[in-house]
DNA sequence: ACCTTATCTTGACTGGCGTTCAAGAAGTTT
DNA sequence: AAACTTCTTGAACGCCAGTCAAGATAAGGT
C-alpha cells in the first residue's frame, strides 16, 4: 500500500515543472533549453526533474500532453463554424507551438516515447479531419486521402510562417476542392 | 593571388567529408552523428572538418546541397510523365532523406544558414509545383495556394512513413482535385 | 515516543558533445 | 633557403544529459 507524503503534492510539483518547460520549449526551443534552465525556472534542481521524469524526452511528451489537452478544451468551447474556419482556428491556436511541431517530427525517429505520442496525435487528428470532410460532402471513398492531405496542410502551415491572409486562401482552397 | 597547395585538392577533400557526413546524417540522424564520427568516417580529425566548414550547421547545408543537386540531376534524366507520377517519383527519390527533412525544419528556427537553404529550397519547389499544376489545368488564380498544398503534401509524405500504395492514393487525390 | 519505510531532494560526478586555440607540417612563391 | 599560405593536429574549454550515493522529510507500525 502506498505511503505517500502528500497524496497530490506530487502532481502539483510535476505540473509546475511542465509549465516552466512549456514556456522554455516553445519560446527558446527544445534543444536550446537545457535541463538546468528548466530547473531554475521551476525553482528546483536538475535532479529533482529526473525524479518526476525519466529523461528530457519524457518531459517533452508531458509538455505535449499539456498543451494538447488545453487546446482541446478550448476547442470544445468554440461555437459551431464552417469547416474551413474550424481548421483556421486550429492553426491559429496551435501556431504558438510551432517549434514543438518541428521538434516532435525530428525526435520521432529516435525517441520511442515521442514517436508514441506522435502516433496518438495523428490518430486523433485523422478522426477529426475525416469527420470534417464528411460534413462538407466529400465522398466516403475519398475521405481517407483527403484527411491525410488535411493533416499535411495543417502541419505545413504550422511549420512554415505564413501571413494570416495566405493561410486563409490555402485552407479555403483545400476545403473547396473536389475530386 | 591564390597560392593553393594543389588547386583542386581542397574541393576533393571537402567532397569526401560531405559524402561521409551524408551517409551518417541520413542513416543515423544529424543529432546522433557527432563531428568525431564524421571525422573518423572521412579519415580525418575533427579539427580538419572545421577547416573546411564553419560549424556543424554548415556541414549540414553542404550535405543538403549535395543530395539536392544529385536528385535534380536524376530528375532531368527522367522521361516525361503524368503530373501525379512526377510527384510520386520525387517522393520516392527523396524518401531516403526523410531524416534530413525533419532536421532542416527543426534547425531552421535557430540556424540562419539552414534557414537560408530552406528558403531557397521552397522557392525552387514552389516554381516546380506551380508549373506542374498549370499543366493539369488548374486555373491561374488557384495556382499559388495549390502549390503550397502540394509542397505540404510532399513534405508530409516524406516526414510520415506511408505504404507506397497509400502514397499513390493521396497524390492522385491531390492532383485530381479541382476547386 | 521510536524506528522503519517510502518519498523526495540534492551535491558531486561522468562521459560525450561542439567548438576553439596555438603550434606545427607541407607545399608554393620569392 | 627564407617567407608565406595552406592545411592538420593535440590539447583544452565550457556545456550538456544523465547517474549515484547520501541525506532530508513525513507518514505508518509498534
Coordinates of C-alpha atoms (C1' of nucleotides) in Angstrom, one line a residue:
Chain A
X1 CA 0.0 0.0 0.0
X2 CA 1.2 3.5 -0.9
X3 CA 2.6 5.7 1.8
X4 CA 2.7 9.0 0.0
X5 CA 4.0 12.0 1.8
X6 CA 1.1 14.1 0.5
X7 CA -1.2 12.5 -2.0
X8 CA -1.4 15.2 -4.5
X9 CA 1.7 17.2 -3.9
X10 CA 3.4 15.1 -6.5
X11 CA 1.1 16.1 -9.3
X12 CA 1.3 19.7 -8.3
X13 CA 5.1 19.9 -8.5
X14 CA 5.1 17.9 -11.6
X15 CA 2.7 20.4 -13.2
X16 CA 5.0 23.3 -12.1
X17 CA 7.9 21.7 -13.9
X18 CA 5.8 21.1 -17.0
X19 CA 4.6 24.7 -17.1
X20 CA 8.1 26.0 -16.8
X21 CA 9.3 23.6 -19.5
X22 CA 6.4 24.6 -21.8
X23 CA 7.4 28.3 -21.8
X24 CA 11.0 27.5 -22.4
X25 CA 10.5 24.8 -25.1
X26 CA 8.0 26.9 -27.1
X27 CA 9.9 30.2 -26.8
X28 CA 13.6 29.1 -26.9
X29 CA 13.3 25.7 -28.4
X30 CA 13.8 22.2 -27.1
X31 CA 17.4 21.7 -28.0
X32 CA 18.3 25.2 -26.8
X33 CA 16.7 24.6 -23.4
X34 CA 18.9 22.7 -21.0
X35 CA 17.5 20.7 -18.1
X36 CA 19.2 23.2 -15.7
X37 CA 17.3 26.1 -17.3
X38 CA 14.1 24.3 -16.8
X39 CA 15.1 23.5 -13.2
X40 CA 16.0 27.1 -12.5
X41 CA 12.7 28.4 -14.0
X42 CA 10.8 25.8 -11.9
X43 CA 12.7 26.6 -8.7
X44 CA 14.2 23.2 -8.3
X45 CA 17.5 21.4 -9.2
X46 CA 18.0 19.3 -12.3
X47 CA 18.0 16.1 -10.3
X48 CA 14.5 16.9 -9.0
X49 CA 13.3 16.9 -12.6
X50 CA 14.7 13.5 -13.0
X51 CA 12.7 12.3 -10.1
X52 CA 9.5 13.2 -11.9
X53 CA 10.5 12.4 -15.5
X54 CA 12.6 9.6 -16.9
X55 CA 14.6 11.9 -19.2
X56 CA 14.3 15.0 -21.3
X57 CA 12.1 13.2 -23.9
X58 CA 9.6 12.3 -21.3
X59 CA 9.5 15.9 -20.2
X60 CA 8.8 16.9 -23.8
X61 CA 5.9 14.4 -24.0
X62 CA 4.5 15.8 -20.8
X63 CA 4.6 19.3 -22.3
X64 CA 2.9 18.0 -25.5
X65 CA 0.2 16.3 -23.5
X66 CA -0.3 19.5 -21.5
X67 CA -0.6 21.9 -24.5
X68 CA -2.8 19.5 -26.5
X69 CA -5.2 19.0 -23.6
X70 CA -5.5 22.8 -23.2
X71 CA -6.1 23.3 -26.9
X72 CA -8.8 20.6 -27.0
X73 CA -10.5 22.1 -24.0
X74 CA -10.5 25.5 -25.8
X75 CA -11.8 23.8 -29.0
X76 CA -14.8 22.4 -27.1
X77 CA -15.8 25.9 -26.1
X78 CA -15.8 27.2 -29.6
X79 CA -19.1 27.6 -31.4
X80 CA -20.0 25.6 -34.5
X81 CA -18.5 27.1 -37.6
X82 CA -17.9 26.3 -41.2
X83 CA -15.3 23.6 -41.7
X84 CA -12.6 25.9 -43.2
X85 CA -13.0 28.3 -40.2
X86 CA -12.5 25.4 -37.8
X87 CA -9.3 24.4 -39.5
X88 CA -8.1 28.0 -39.5
X89 CA -9.0 28.3 -35.8
X90 CA -6.9 25.2 -35.0
X91 CA -3.9 26.6 -37.0
X92 CA -4.2 29.9 -35.2
X93 CA -4.5 28.2 -31.8
X94 CA -1.5 25.9 -32.3
X95 CA 0.7 28.4 -34.0
X96 CA 2.4 29.3 -30.7
X97 CA 3.7 25.7 -30.6
X98 CA 5.4 25.9 -34.0
X99 CA 8.7 24.9 -32.6
X100 CA 7.2 21.9 -30.8
X101 CA 5.8 20.6 -34.1
X102 CA 9.2 20.5 -35.8
X103 CA 11.0 19.0 -32.9
X104 CA 8.4 16.2 -32.5
X105 CA 8.9 15.2 -36.0
X106 CA 12.7 15.3 -35.6
X107 CA 12.7 13.3 -32.4
X108 CA 10.1 10.8 -33.5
X109 CA 12.9 8.9 -35.4
X110 CA 15.0 8.3 -32.3
X111 CA 12.8 8.6 -29.3
X112 CA 10.1 5.8 -28.8
X113 CA 8.2 7.8 -26.3
X114 CA 7.9 10.8 -28.6
X115 CA 7.1 8.5 -31.5
X116 CA 4.2 7.0 -29.5
X117 CA 2.8 10.4 -28.7
X118 CA 3.1 11.4 -32.3
X119 CA 1.2 8.3 -33.4
X120 CA -1.6 9.0 -31.0
X121 CA -1.7 12.6 -32.1
X122 CA -2.1 11.6 -35.7
X123 CA -4.8 9.2 -34.9
X124 CA -6.8 11.9 -33.1
X125 CA -6.3 14.5 -35.9
X126 CA -7.2 11.9 -38.5
X127 CA -10.6 11.2 -37.0
X128 CA -11.3 14.9 -36.6
X129 CA -10.4 15.6 -40.2
X130 CA -12.4 12.6 -41.6
X131 CA -15.5 13.9 -39.7
X132 CA -14.9 17.5 -41.0
X133 CA -14.5 16.5 -44.6
X134 CA -17.5 14.2 -44.4
X135 CA -19.6 17.2 -43.2
X136 CA -18.7 19.2 -46.4
X137 CA -19.8 16.3 -48.6
X138 CA -16.5 14.6 -49.6
X139 CA -17.5 11.1 -50.8
X140 CA -16.7 8.3 -48.5
X141 CA -14.2 6.8 -50.8
X142 CA -12.0 9.9 -50.7
X143 CA -12.2 10.7 -47.0
X144 CA -9.0 8.9 -46.0
X145 CA -6.7 10.5 -48.6
X146 CA -8.3 13.9 -48.0
X147 CA -7.8 13.6 -44.3
X148 CA -4.1 12.9 -44.9
X149 CA -3.8 15.9 -47.2
X150 CA -5.6 18.0 -44.5
X151 CA -3.1 16.8 -41.9
X152 CA -0.2 17.7 -44.1
X153 CA -1.6 21.1 -44.8
X154 CA -2.2 21.9 -41.1
X155 CA 1.3 20.7 -40.2
X156 CA 2.8 22.6 -43.2
X157 CA 1.1 25.8 -42.1
X158 CA 2.4 25.4 -38.6
X159 CA 5.9 24.6 -39.7
X160 CA 6.2 27.4 -42.2
X161 CA 5.4 31.0 -41.4
X162 CA 2.5 32.4 -43.5
X163 CA 0.6 35.6 -43.3
X164 CA -2.9 35.1 -41.9
X165 CA -4.4 36.1 -45.3
X166 CA -2.3 33.5 -47.1
X167 CA -3.3 30.8 -44.6
X168 CA -6.9 31.6 -45.3
X169 CA -6.5 31.3 -49.1
X170 CA -4.7 27.9 -48.7
X171 CA -7.3 26.5 -46.3
X172 CA -10.2 27.7 -48.4
X173 CA -8.7 26.1 -51.5
X174 CA -8.3 22.9 -49.5
X175 CA -11.8 22.7 -48.3
X176 CA -13.3 23.8 -51.6
X177 CA -11.6 21.3 -53.7
X178 CA -13.4 18.2 -55.0
X179 CA -12.2 15.2 -56.9
Chain B
X1 CA 46.6 36.0 -56.0
X2 CA 45.9 32.5 -54.7
X3 CA 48.7 30.3 -53.6
X4 CA 47.0 27.0 -53.2
X5 CA 48.9 23.9 -52.3
X6 CA 47.1 22.0 -55.0
X7 CA 44.4 23.8 -56.9
X8 CA 41.6 21.2 -56.6
X9 CA 42.7 19.2 -53.6
X10 CA 40.6 21.3 -51.4
X11 CA 37.3 20.6 -53.2
X12 CA 38.1 16.9 -53.3
X13 CA 38.7 16.6 -49.6
X14 CA 35.7 18.7 -48.9
X15 CA 33.6 16.4 -51.0
X16 CA 34.9 13.3 -49.1
X17 CA 33.8 14.8 -45.9
X18 CA 30.4 15.7 -47.3
X19 CA 29.9 12.1 -48.6
X20 CA 30.8 10.7 -45.2
X21 CA 28.5 13.1 -43.5
X22 CA 25.7 12.4 -45.9
X23 CA 25.7 8.7 -45.1
X24 CA 25.8 9.3 -41.4
X25 CA 23.2 12.0 -41.3
X26 CA 20.7 10.1 -43.4
X27 CA 21.3 6.7 -41.7
X28 CA 21.8 7.7 -38.1
X29 CA 20.5 11.2 -37.9
X30 CA 22.0 14.6 -37.6
X31 CA 21.9 15.0 -33.8
X32 CA 23.0 11.4 -33.3
X33 CA 26.1 11.9 -35.5
X34 CA 29.0 13.6 -33.7
X35 CA 31.6 15.5 -35.6
X36 CA 34.2 12.9 -34.5
X37 CA 32.1 10.2 -36.1
X38 CA 32.1 12.1 -39.4
X39 CA 35.8 12.7 -39.0
X40 CA 36.5 9.0 -38.5
X41 CA 34.4 8.0 -41.4
X42 CA 36.2 10.5 -43.6
X43 CA 39.6 9.6 -42.3
X44 CA 40.5 12.9 -40.8
X45 CA 40.4 14.5 -37.4
X46 CA 37.5 16.7 -36.2
X47 CA 39.6 19.8 -36.5
X48 CA 40.2 19.2 -40.1
X49 CA 36.4 19.3 -40.7
X50 CA 36.5 22.8 -39.1
X51 CA 39.0 23.9 -41.6
X52 CA 36.5 23.2 -44.4
X53 CA 33.3 24.1 -42.7
X54 CA 32.4 26.8 -40.2
X55 CA 30.4 24.5 -38.0
X56 CA 28.2 21.5 -37.9
X57 CA 25.3 23.5 -39.4
X58 CA 27.4 24.5 -42.4
X59 CA 28.3 20.8 -42.9
X60 CA 24.6 20.0 -42.9
X61 CA 23.9 22.6 -45.5
X62 CA 26.7 21.2 -47.7
X63 CA 25.1 17.8 -47.4
X64 CA 21.7 19.3 -48.3
X65 CA 23.2 21.0 -51.4
X66 CA 24.9 17.7 -52.3
X67 CA 21.8 15.5 -52.2
X68 CA 19.5 18.1 -53.8
X69 CA 21.9 18.5 -56.7
X70 CA 22.1 14.8 -57.2
X71 CA 18.3 14.5 -57.1
X72 CA 17.8 17.3 -59.6
X73 CA 20.3 15.7 -61.9
X74 CA 18.4 12.4 -61.7
X75 CA 15.1 14.2 -62.3
X76 CA 16.5 15.7 -65.5
X77 CA 17.1 12.2 -66.9
X78 CA 13.6 11.1 -66.2
X79 CA 11.2 10.8 -69.2
X80 CA 8.1 13.0 -69.4
X81 CA 5.2 11.6 -67.3
X82 CA 1.9 12.5 -65.9
X83 CA 2.0 15.1 -63.2
X84 CA 0.9 12.7 -60.4
X85 CA 3.7 10.3 -61.4
X86 CA 6.2 13.0 -61.3
X87 CA 5.3 13.9 -57.8
X88 CA 5.4 10.3 -56.7
X89 CA 8.8 9.8 -58.3
X90 CA 10.1 12.8 -56.4
X91 CA 8.7 11.5 -53.1
X92 CA 10.3 8.1 -53.8
X93 CA 13.6 9.6 -54.7
X94 CA 13.7 11.8 -51.6
X95 CA 12.4 9.3 -49.2
X96 CA 15.9 8.2 -48.3
X97 CA 16.5 11.7 -46.9
X98 CA 13.5 11.6 -44.6
X99 CA 15.6 12.4 -41.5
X100 CA 17.1 15.4 -43.2
X101 CA 13.7 16.8 -43.9
X102 CA 12.7 16.8 -40.3
X103 CA 16.0 18.1 -39.0
X104 CA 16.0 21.0 -41.6
X105 CA 12.7 22.2 -40.3
X106 CA 13.8 21.9 -36.7
X107 CA 17.1 23.7 -37.2
X108 CA 15.6 26.4 -39.4
X109 CA 14.3 28.2 -36.3
X110 CA 17.8 28.6 -34.8
X111 CA 20.4 28.3 -37.6
X112 CA 20.4 31.2 -40.1
X113 CA 22.4 29.2 -42.6
X114 CA 19.9 26.3 -42.5
X115 CA 17.1 28.8 -42.7
X116 CA 18.6 30.3 -45.8
X117 CA 18.9 26.9 -47.5
X118 CA 15.3 26.1 -46.5
X119 CA 14.0 29.3 -48.1
X120 CA 15.9 28.6 -51.3
X121 CA 14.6 25.1 -51.4
X122 CA 11.0 26.2 -51.0
X123 CA 11.4 28.8 -53.8
X124 CA 12.6 26.1 -56.1
X125 CA 9.9 23.6 -55.2
X126 CA 7.2 26.2 -55.5
X127 CA 8.1 27.1 -59.1
X128 CA 8.1 23.4 -60.0
X129 CA 4.7 22.9 -58.4
X130 CA 3.2 25.9 -60.0
X131 CA 4.3 24.7 -63.4
X132 CA 3.0 21.2 -62.7
X133 CA -0.4 22.3 -61.6
X134 CA -0.7 24.7 -64.5
X135 CA 0.0 21.7 -66.9
X136 CA -3.0 19.8 -65.5
X137 CA -5.3 22.8 -65.9
X138 CA -5.6 24.4 -62.5
X139 CA -6.8 28.0 -63.1
X140 CA -4.2 30.7 -62.7
X141 CA -5.9 32.2 -59.7
X142 CA -5.6 28.9 -57.7
X143 CA -2.0 28.1 -58.6
X144 CA -0.4 29.7 -55.6
X145 CA -2.5 28.0 -52.9
X146 CA -2.4 24.7 -54.8
X147 CA 1.4 24.8 -55.0
X148 CA 1.5 25.4 -51.2
X149 CA -0.8 22.5 -50.6
X150 CA 1.4 20.4 -52.9
X151 CA 4.5 21.3 -51.0
X152 CA 2.9 20.4 -47.7
X153 CA 1.7 17.1 -49.1
X154 CA 5.2 16.2 -50.4
X155 CA 6.8 17.2 -47.2
X156 CA 4.1 15.4 -45.2
X157 CA 4.7 12.2 -47.2
X158 CA 8.4 12.4 -46.5
X159 CA 8.0 13.1 -42.8
X160 CA 5.5 10.3 -42.2
X161 CA 6.0 6.7 -43.3
X162 CA 3.3 5.6 -45.7
X163 CA 2.9 2.4 -47.8
X164 CA 3.7 3.1 -51.4
X165 CA 0.0 2.3 -52.3
X166 CA -1.2 4.9 -49.8
X167 CA 1.1 7.5 -51.1
X168 CA -0.3 6.9 -54.6
X169 CA -3.9 7.3 -53.4
X170 CA -3.0 10.6 -51.6
X171 CA -1.1 12.1 -54.5
X172 CA -3.8 11.0 -57.0
X173 CA -6.4 12.6 -54.9
X174 CA -4.3 15.8 -54.7
X175 CA -3.7 16.1 -58.5
X176 CA -7.3 15.1 -59.3
X177 CA -9.0 17.7 -57.1
X178 CA -10.4 20.8 -58.5
X179 CA -11.9 23.9 -56.8
Chain C
dA1 C1' 8.0 8.1 21.7
dC2 C1' 10.8 5.5 18.4
dC3 C1' 12.0 3.0 14.4
dT4 C1' 11.1 1.7 9.9
dT5 C1' 9.9 2.7 5.3
dA6 C1' 8.7 5.2 1.2
dT7 C1' 9.1 9.6 -0.9
dC8 C1' 11.6 13.4 -2.3
dT9 C1' 15.8 16.5 -2.8
dT10 C1' 20.4 17.4 -3.6
dG11 C1' 25.8 17.9 -4.4
dA12 C1' 29.3 15.7 -6.8
dC13 C1' 30.4 13.4 -10.7
dT14 C1' 30.9 11.1 -15.5
dG15 C1' 31.4 10.7 -20.4
dG16 C1' 30.4 13.0 -24.5
dC17 C1' 29.5 16.9 -27.2
dG18 C1' 30.6 21.2 -30.4
dT19 C1' 34.0 24.3 -30.8
dT20 C1' 38.5 26.9 -30.2
dC21 C1' 43.5 27.8 -29.9
dA22 C1' 48.2 27.6 -30.6
dA23 C1' 51.7 25.0 -32.7
dG24 C1' 53.4 22.6 -36.3
dA25 C1' 53.9 20.2 -41.1
dA26 C1' 53.8 20.7 -46.1
dG27 C1' 53.9 22.9 -50.4
dT28 C1' 54.5 27.4 -53.3
dT29 C1' 56.4 31.6 -54.3
dT30 C1' 60.3 34.9 -54.0
Chain D
dA1 C1' 66.8 28.9 -48.4
dA2 C1' 63.6 32.2 -46.5
dA3 C1' 58.9 33.7 -46.3
dC4 C1' 54.3 32.9 -46.6
dT5 C1' 50.0 30.4 -47.3
dT6 C1' 47.5 26.2 -46.7
dC7 C1' 46.4 22.5 -44.2
dT8 C1' 46.5 19.3 -40.0
dT9 C1' 46.5 18.2 -35.3
dG10 C1' 46.8 17.6 -29.9
dA11 C1' 45.1 19.6 -26.2
dA12 C1' 41.9 22.1 -23.9
dC13 C1' 37.2 24.6 -22.6
dG14 C1' 32.5 25.0 -21.3
dC15 C1' 28.2 22.9 -21.6
dC16 C1' 25.1 19.2 -21.8
dA17 C1' 22.1 14.9 -20.4
dG18 C1' 22.1 11.6 -17.2
dT19 C1' 23.8 8.8 -12.8
dC20 C1' 24.9 7.8 -7.9
dA21 C1' 25.0 7.8 -3.3
dA22 C1' 23.8 10.3 0.7
dG23 C1' 20.7 12.9 3.1
dA24 C1' 16.1 15.2 4.3
dT25 C1' 11.1 14.7 5.3
dA26 C1' 6.9 12.8 6.7
dA27 C1' 3.9 9.0 7.3
dG28 C1' 2.7 4.1 9.5
dG29 C1' 3.5 0.5 12.6
dT30 C1' 4.6 -0.9 17.3

